[in-house]
PDB file of C-alpha atoms and ligand atoms in Angstrom:
ATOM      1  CA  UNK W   1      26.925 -74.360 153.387  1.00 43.00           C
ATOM      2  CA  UNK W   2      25.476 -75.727 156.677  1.00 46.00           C
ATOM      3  CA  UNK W   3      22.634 -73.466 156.368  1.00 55.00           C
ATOM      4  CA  UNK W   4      21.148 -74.952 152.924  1.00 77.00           C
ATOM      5  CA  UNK W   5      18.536 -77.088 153.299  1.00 94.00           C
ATOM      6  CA  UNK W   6      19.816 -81.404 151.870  1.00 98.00           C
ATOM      7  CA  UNK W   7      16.892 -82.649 149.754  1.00 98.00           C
ATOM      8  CA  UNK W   8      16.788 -86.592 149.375  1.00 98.00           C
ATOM      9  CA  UNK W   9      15.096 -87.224 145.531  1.00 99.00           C
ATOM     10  CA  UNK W  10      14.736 -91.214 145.509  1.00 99.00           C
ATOM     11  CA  UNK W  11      14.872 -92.364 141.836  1.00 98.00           C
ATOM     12  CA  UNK W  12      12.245 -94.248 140.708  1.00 98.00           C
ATOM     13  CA  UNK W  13      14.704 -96.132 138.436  1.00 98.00           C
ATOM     14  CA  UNK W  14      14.886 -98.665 141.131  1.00 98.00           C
ATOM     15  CA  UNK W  15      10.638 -98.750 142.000  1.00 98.00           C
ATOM     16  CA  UNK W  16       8.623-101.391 140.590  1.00 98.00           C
ATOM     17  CA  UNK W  17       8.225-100.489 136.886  1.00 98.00           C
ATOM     18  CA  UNK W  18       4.285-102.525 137.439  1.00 98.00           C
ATOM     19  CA  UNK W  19       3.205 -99.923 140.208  1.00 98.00           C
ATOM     20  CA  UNK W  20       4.671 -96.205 139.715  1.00 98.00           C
ATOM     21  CA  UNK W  21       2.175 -94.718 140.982  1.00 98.00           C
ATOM     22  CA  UNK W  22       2.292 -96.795 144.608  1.00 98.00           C
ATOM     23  CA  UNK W  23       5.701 -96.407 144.604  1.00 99.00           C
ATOM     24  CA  UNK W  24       6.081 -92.236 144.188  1.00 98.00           C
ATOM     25  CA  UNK W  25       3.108 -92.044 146.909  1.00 98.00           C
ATOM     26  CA  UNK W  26       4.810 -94.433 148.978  1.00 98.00           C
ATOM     27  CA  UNK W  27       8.194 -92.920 148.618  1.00 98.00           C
ATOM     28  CA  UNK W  28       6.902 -89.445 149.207  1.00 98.00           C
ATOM     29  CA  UNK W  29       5.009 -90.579 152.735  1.00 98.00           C
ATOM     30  CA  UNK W  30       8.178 -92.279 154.099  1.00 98.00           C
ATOM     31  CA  UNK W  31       9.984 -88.446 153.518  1.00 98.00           C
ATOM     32  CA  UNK W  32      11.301 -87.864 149.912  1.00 98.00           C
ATOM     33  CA  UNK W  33      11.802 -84.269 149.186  1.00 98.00           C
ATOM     34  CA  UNK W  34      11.251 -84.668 145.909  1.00 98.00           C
ATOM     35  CA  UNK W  35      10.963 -87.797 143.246  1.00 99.00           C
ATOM     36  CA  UNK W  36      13.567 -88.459 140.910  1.00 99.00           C
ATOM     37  CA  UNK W  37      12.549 -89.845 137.068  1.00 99.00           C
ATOM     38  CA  UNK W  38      15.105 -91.033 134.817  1.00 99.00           C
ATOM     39  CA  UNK W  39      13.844 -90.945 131.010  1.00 99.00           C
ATOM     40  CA  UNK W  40      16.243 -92.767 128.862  1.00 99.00           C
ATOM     41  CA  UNK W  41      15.799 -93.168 124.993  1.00 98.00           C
ATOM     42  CA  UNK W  42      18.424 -96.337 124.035  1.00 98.00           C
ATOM     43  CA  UNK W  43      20.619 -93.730 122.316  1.00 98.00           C
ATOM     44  CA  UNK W  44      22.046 -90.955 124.485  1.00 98.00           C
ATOM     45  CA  UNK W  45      22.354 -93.699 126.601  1.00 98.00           C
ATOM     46  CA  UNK W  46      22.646 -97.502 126.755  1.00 98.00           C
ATOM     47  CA  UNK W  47      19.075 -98.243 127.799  1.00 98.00           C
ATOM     48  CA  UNK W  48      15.415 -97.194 127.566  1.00 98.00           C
ATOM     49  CA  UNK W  49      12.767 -96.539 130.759  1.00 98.00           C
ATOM     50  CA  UNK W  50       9.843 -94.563 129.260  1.00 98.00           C
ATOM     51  CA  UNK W  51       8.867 -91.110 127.907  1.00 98.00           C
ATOM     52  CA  UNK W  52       5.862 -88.467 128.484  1.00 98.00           C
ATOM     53  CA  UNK W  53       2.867 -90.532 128.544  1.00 98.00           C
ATOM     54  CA  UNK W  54       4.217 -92.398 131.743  1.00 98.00           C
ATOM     55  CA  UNK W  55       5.379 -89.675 133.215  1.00 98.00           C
ATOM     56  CA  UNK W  56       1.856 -88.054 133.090  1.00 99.00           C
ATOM     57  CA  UNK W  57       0.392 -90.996 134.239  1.00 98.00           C
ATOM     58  CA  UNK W  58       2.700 -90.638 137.449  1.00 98.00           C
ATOM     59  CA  UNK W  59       2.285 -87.158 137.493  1.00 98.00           C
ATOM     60  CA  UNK W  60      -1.264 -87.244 139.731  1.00 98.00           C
ATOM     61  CA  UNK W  61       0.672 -89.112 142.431  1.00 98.00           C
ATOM     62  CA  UNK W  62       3.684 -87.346 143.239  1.00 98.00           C
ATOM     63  CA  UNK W  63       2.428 -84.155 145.593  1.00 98.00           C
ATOM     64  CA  UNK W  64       5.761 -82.267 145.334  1.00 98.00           C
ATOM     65  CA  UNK W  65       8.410 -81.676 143.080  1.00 98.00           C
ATOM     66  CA  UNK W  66       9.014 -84.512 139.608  1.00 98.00           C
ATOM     67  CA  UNK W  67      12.653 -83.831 138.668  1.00 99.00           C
ATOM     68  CA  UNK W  68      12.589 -85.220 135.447  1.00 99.00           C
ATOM     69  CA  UNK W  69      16.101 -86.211 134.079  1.00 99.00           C
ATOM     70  CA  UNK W  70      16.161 -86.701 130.381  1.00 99.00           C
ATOM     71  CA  UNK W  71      18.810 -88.900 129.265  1.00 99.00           C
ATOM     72  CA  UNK W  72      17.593 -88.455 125.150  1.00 99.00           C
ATOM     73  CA  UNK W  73      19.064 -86.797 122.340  1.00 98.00           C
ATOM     74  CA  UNK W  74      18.135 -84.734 121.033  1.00 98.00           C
ATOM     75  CA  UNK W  75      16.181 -83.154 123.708  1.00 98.00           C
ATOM     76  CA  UNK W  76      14.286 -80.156 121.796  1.00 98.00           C
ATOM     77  CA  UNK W  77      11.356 -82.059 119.879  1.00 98.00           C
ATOM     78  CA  UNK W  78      10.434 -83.332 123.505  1.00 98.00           C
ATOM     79  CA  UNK W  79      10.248 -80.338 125.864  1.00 98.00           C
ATOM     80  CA  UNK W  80       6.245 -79.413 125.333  1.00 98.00           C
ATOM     81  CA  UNK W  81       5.488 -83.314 125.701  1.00 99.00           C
ATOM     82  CA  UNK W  82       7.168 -83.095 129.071  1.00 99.00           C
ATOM     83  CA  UNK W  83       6.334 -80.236 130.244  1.00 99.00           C
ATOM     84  CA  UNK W  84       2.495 -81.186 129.509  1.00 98.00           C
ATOM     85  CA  UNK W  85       3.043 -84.387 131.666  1.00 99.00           C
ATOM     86  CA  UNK W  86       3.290 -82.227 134.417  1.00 98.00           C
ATOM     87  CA  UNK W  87       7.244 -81.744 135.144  1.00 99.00           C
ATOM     88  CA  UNK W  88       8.606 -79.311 137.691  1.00 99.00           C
ATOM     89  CA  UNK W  89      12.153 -79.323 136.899  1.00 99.00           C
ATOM     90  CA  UNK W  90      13.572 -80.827 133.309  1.00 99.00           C
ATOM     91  CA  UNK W  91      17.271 -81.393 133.413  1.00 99.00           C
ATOM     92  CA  UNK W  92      18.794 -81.698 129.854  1.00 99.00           C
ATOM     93  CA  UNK W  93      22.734 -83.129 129.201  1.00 99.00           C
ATOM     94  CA  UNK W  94      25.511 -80.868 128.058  1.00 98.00           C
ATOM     95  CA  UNK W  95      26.263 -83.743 126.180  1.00 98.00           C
ATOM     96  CA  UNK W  96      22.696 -83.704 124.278  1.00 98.00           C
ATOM     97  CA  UNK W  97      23.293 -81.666 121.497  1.00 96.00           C
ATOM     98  CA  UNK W  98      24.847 -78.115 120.330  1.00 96.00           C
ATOM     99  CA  UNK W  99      22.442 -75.584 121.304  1.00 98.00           C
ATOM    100  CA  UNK W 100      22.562 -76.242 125.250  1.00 98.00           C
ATOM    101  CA  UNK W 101      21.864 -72.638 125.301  1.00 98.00           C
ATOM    102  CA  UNK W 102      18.543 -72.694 123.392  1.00 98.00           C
ATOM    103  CA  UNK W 103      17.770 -76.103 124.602  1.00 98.00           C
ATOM    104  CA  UNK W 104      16.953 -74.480 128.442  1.00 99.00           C
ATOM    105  CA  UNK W 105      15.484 -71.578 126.998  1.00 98.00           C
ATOM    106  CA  UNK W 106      13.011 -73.502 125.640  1.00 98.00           C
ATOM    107  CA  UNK W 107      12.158 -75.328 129.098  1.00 99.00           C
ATOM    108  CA  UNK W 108      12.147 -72.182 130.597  1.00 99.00           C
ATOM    109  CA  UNK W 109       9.777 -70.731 127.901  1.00 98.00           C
ATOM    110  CA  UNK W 110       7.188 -74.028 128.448  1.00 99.00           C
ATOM    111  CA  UNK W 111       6.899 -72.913 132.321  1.00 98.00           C
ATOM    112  CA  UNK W 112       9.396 -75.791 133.193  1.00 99.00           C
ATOM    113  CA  UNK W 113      12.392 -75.139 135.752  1.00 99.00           C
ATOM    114  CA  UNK W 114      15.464 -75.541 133.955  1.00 99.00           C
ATOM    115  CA  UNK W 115      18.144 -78.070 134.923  1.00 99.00           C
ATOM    116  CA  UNK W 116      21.470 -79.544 133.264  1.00 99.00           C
ATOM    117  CA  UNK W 117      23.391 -82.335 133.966  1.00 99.00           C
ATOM    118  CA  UNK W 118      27.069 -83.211 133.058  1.00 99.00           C
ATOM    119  CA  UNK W 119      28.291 -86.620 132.447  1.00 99.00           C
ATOM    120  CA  UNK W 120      31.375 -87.312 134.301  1.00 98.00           C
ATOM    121  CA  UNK W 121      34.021 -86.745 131.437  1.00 98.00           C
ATOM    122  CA  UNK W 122      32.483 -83.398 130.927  1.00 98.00           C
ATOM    123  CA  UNK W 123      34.265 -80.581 132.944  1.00 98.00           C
ATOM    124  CA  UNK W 124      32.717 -77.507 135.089  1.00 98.00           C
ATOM    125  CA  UNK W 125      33.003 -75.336 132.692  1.00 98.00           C
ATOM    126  CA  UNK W 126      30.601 -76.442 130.226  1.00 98.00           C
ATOM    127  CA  UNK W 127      27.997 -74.910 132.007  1.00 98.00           C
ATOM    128  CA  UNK W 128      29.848 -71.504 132.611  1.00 98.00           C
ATOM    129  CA  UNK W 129      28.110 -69.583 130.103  1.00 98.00           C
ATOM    130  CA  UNK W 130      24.706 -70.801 130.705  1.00 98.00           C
ATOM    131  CA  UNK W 131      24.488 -70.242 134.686  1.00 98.00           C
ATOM    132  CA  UNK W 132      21.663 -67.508 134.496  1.00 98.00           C
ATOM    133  CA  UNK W 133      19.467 -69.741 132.586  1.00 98.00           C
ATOM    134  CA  UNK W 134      19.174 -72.477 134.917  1.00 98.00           C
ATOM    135  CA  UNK W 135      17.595 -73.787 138.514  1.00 98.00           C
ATOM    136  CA  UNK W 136      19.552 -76.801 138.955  1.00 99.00           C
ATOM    137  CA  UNK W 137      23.210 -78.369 138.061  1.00 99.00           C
ATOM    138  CA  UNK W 138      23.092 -82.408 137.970  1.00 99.00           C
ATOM    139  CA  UNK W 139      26.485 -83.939 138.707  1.00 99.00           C
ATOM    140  CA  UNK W 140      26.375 -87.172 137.021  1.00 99.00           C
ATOM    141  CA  UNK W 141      28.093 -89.494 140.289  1.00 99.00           C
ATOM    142  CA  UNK W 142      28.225 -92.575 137.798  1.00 99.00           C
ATOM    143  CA  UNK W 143      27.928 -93.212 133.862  1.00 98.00           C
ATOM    144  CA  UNK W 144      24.325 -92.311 133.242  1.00 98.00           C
ATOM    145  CA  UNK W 145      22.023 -95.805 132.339  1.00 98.00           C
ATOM    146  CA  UNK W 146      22.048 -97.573 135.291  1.00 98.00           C
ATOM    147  CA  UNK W 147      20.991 -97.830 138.600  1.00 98.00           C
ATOM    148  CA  UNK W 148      23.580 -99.451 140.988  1.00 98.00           C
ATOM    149  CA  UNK W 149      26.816 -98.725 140.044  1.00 98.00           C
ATOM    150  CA  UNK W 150      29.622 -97.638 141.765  1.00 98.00           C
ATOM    151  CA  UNK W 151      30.089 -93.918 142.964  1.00 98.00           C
ATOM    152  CA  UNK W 152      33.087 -92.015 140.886  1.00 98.00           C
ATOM    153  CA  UNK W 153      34.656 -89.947 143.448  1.00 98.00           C
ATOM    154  CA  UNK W 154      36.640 -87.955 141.278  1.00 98.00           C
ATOM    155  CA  UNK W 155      33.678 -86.026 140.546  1.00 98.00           C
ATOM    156  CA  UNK W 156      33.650 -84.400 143.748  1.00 98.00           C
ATOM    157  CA  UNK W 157      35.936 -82.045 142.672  1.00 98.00           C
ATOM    158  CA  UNK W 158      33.457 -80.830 140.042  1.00 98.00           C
ATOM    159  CA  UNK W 159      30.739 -80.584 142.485  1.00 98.00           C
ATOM    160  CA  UNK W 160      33.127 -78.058 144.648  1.00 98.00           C
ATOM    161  CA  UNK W 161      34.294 -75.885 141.525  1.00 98.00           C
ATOM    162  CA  UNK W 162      30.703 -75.975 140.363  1.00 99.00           C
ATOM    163  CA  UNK W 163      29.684 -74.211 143.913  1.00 98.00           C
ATOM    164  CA  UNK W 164      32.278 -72.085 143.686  1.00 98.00           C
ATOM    165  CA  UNK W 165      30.959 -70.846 139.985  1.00 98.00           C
ATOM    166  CA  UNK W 166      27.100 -70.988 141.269  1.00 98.00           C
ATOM    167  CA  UNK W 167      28.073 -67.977 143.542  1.00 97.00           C
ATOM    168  CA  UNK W 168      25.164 -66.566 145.230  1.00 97.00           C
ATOM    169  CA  UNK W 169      22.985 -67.975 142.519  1.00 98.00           C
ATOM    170  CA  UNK W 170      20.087 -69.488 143.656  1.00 98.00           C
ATOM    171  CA  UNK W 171      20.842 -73.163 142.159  1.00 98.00           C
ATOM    172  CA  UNK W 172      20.626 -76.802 143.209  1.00 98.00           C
ATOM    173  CA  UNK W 173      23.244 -78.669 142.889  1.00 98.00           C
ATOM    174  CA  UNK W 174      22.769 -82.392 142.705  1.00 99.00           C
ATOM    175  CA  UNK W 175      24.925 -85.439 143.070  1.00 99.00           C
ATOM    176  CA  UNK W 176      23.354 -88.125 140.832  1.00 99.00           C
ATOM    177  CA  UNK W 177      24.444 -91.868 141.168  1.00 98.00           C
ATOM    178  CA  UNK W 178      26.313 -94.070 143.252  1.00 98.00           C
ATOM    179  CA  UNK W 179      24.372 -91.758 146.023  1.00 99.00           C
ATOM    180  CA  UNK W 180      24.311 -94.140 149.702  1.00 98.00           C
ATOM    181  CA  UNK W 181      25.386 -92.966 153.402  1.00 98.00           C
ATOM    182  CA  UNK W 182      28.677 -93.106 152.615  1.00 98.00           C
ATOM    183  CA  UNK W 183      28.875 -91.212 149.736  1.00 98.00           C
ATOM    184  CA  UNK W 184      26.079 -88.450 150.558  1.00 98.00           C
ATOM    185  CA  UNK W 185      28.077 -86.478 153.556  1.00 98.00           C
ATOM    186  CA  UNK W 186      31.089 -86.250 150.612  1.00 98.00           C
ATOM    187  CA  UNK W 187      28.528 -84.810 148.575  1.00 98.00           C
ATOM    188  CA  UNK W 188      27.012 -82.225 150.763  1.00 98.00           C
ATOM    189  CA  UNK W 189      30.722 -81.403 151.936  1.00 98.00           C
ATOM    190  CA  UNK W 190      31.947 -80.679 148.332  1.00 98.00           C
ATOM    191  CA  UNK W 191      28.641 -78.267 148.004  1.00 98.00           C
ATOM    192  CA  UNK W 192      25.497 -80.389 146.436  1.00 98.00           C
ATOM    193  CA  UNK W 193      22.050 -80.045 148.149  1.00 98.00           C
ATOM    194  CA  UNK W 194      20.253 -82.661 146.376  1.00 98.00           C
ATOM    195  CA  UNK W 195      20.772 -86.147 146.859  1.00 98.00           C
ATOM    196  CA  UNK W 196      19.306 -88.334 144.245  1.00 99.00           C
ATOM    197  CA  UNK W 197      19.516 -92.113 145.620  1.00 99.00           C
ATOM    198  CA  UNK W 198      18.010 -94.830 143.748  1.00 98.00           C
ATOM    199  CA  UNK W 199      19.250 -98.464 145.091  1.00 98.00           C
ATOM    200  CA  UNK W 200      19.820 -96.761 148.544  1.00 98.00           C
ATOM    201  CA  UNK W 201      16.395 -95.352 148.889  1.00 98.00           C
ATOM    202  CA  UNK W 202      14.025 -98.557 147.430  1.00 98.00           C
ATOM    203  CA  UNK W 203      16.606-101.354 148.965  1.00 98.00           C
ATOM    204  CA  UNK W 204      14.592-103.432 151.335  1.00 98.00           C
ATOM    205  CA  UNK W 205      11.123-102.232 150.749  1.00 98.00           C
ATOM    206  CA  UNK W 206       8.210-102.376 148.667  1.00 98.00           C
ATOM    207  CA  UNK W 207       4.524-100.422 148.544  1.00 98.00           C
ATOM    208  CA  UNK W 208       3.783-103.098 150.938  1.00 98.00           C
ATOM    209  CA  UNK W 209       6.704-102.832 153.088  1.00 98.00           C
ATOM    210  CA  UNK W 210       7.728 -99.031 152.793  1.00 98.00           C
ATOM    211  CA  UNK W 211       9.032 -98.350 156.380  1.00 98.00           C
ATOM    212  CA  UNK W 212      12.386 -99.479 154.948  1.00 98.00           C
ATOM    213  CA  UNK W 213      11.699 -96.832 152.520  1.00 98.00           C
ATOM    214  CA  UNK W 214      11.788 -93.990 155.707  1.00 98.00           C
ATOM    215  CA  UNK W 215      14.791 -95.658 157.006  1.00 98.00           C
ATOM    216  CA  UNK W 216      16.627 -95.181 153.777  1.00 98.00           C
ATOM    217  CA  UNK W 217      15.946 -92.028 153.610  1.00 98.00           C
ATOM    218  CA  UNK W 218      16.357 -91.165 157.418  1.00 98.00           C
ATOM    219  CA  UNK W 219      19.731 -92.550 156.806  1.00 98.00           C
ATOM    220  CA  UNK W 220      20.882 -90.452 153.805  1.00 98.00           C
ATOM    221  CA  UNK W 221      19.787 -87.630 155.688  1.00 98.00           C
ATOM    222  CA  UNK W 222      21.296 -88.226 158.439  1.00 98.00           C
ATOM    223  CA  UNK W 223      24.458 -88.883 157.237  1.00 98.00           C
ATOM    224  CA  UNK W 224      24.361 -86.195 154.683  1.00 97.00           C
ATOM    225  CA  UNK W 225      24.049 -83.536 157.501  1.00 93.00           C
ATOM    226  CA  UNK W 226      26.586 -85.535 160.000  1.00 86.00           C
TER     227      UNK W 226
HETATM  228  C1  LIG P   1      21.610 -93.025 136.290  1.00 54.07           C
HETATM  229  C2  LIG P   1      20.396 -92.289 136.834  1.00 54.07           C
HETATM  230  C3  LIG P   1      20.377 -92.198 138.315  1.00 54.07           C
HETATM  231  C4  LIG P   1      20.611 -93.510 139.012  1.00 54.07           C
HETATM  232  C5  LIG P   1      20.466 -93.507 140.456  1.00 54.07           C
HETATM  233  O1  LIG P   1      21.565 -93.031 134.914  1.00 54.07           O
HETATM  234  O2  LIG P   1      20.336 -90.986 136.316  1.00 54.07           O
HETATM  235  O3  LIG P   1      19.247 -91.479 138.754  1.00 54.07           O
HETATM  236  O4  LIG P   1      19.856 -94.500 138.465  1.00 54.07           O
HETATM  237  O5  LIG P   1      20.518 -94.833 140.895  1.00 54.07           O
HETATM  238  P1  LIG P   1      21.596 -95.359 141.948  1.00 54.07           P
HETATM  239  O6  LIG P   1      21.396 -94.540 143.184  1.00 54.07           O
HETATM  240  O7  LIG P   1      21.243 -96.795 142.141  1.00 54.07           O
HETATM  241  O8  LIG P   1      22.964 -95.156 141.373  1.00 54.07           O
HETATM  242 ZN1  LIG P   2      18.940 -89.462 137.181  1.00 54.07          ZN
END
């Protein structure tokens, strides 16, 4: 476990909605591993960010890896948008829709990397059968919506059964929510490698003051490998 590389993958959930692309350049200079987007549709969840056309107008700006996290339903009609915007990894829900299965063959099959997330109700074992198909498991660490809320530390013990069922697959598992110093060594202990942080990455800085930005970010990191 101590041997696998932590990635920190600020959302940009808590950037300034009036300056994306400052923000992911900014945020990617002061040491993210990779940037975090949270698309949400008012529907599969309580609240709406934006879809493909701002995510390709982002896309020039981030130089490494746009984890896209799709918080729509259904998820299908979407997938060539996205993966035209430029997305490296597109993480569908469990919770999305019936065809999970066909859902991340289809990201696959539009040269996307594959990802699924599960909300916190939903157990381990939802994604048992579909293990081969993808790159990355998100453990939903709050309610998906919202930035800021509280970390659910029950779902720790799905991160560590979800390890244990990874094997010596070559998958990411991140911890997505609720992710700050204290939370993020609990996280890497239970067997994530990918800390998505929104409010704990962007507090206390801006494109003009994004040195707080590195100190977030030193600090997850820090803490997240003790
Ligand atoms: C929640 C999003 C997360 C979240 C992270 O729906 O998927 O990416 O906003 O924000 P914090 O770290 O503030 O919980
Ligand atoms: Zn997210």
């Amino acid at each position: 476990m101590s041997a696998r590389a932590i990635k920190i993958a600020p959302s940009i959930l808590s950037a300034d909605f009036a300056d994306f692309g400052a923000e992911c350049r900014a945020i990617e200079d002061q040491g993210a591993d990779w940037v975090h987007v949270d698309v949400m549709d008012g529907h599969f969840v309580p609240n709406i960010t934006f879809g493909p056309a701002t995510c390709a107008a982002i896309r020039p700006h981030i130089k490494g890896t746009m984890d896209v996290h799709l918080m729509i339903a259904p998820v299908d009609p979407y997938i060539a948008a996205f993966a035209e915007a430029g997305a490296d990894i597109l993480t569908a829900h469990v919770e999305a829709g019936p065809h999970l299965h066909r859902t991340l063959q289809a990201i696959r099959a539009a040269g996307v990397r594959p990802g699924v997330a599960l909300n916190p109700a939903t157990p381990a074992s939802a994604v048992a059968h579909v293990l081969d198909l993808v790159d990355v498991i998100c453990v939903m660490t709050v309610n998906p919506g919202f930035g800021g809320q509280a970390f659910i530390d029950g779902q720790l013990d799905k991160v560590r059964e979800l390890r244990a069922m990874v094997g010596d697959r070559d998958i990411h598992i991140e911890c997505d929510g609720g992710v700050d110093t204290t939370s993020a060594p609990r996280c890497v202990a239970a067997g994530a490698d990918v800390l998505i942080a929104g409010s704990a990455a962007f507090k206390g800085g801006s494109v003009t003051e994004p040195d707080a930005y590195g100190r977030n970010i030193r600090a997850l990191r820090d803490a997240a490998v003790g």
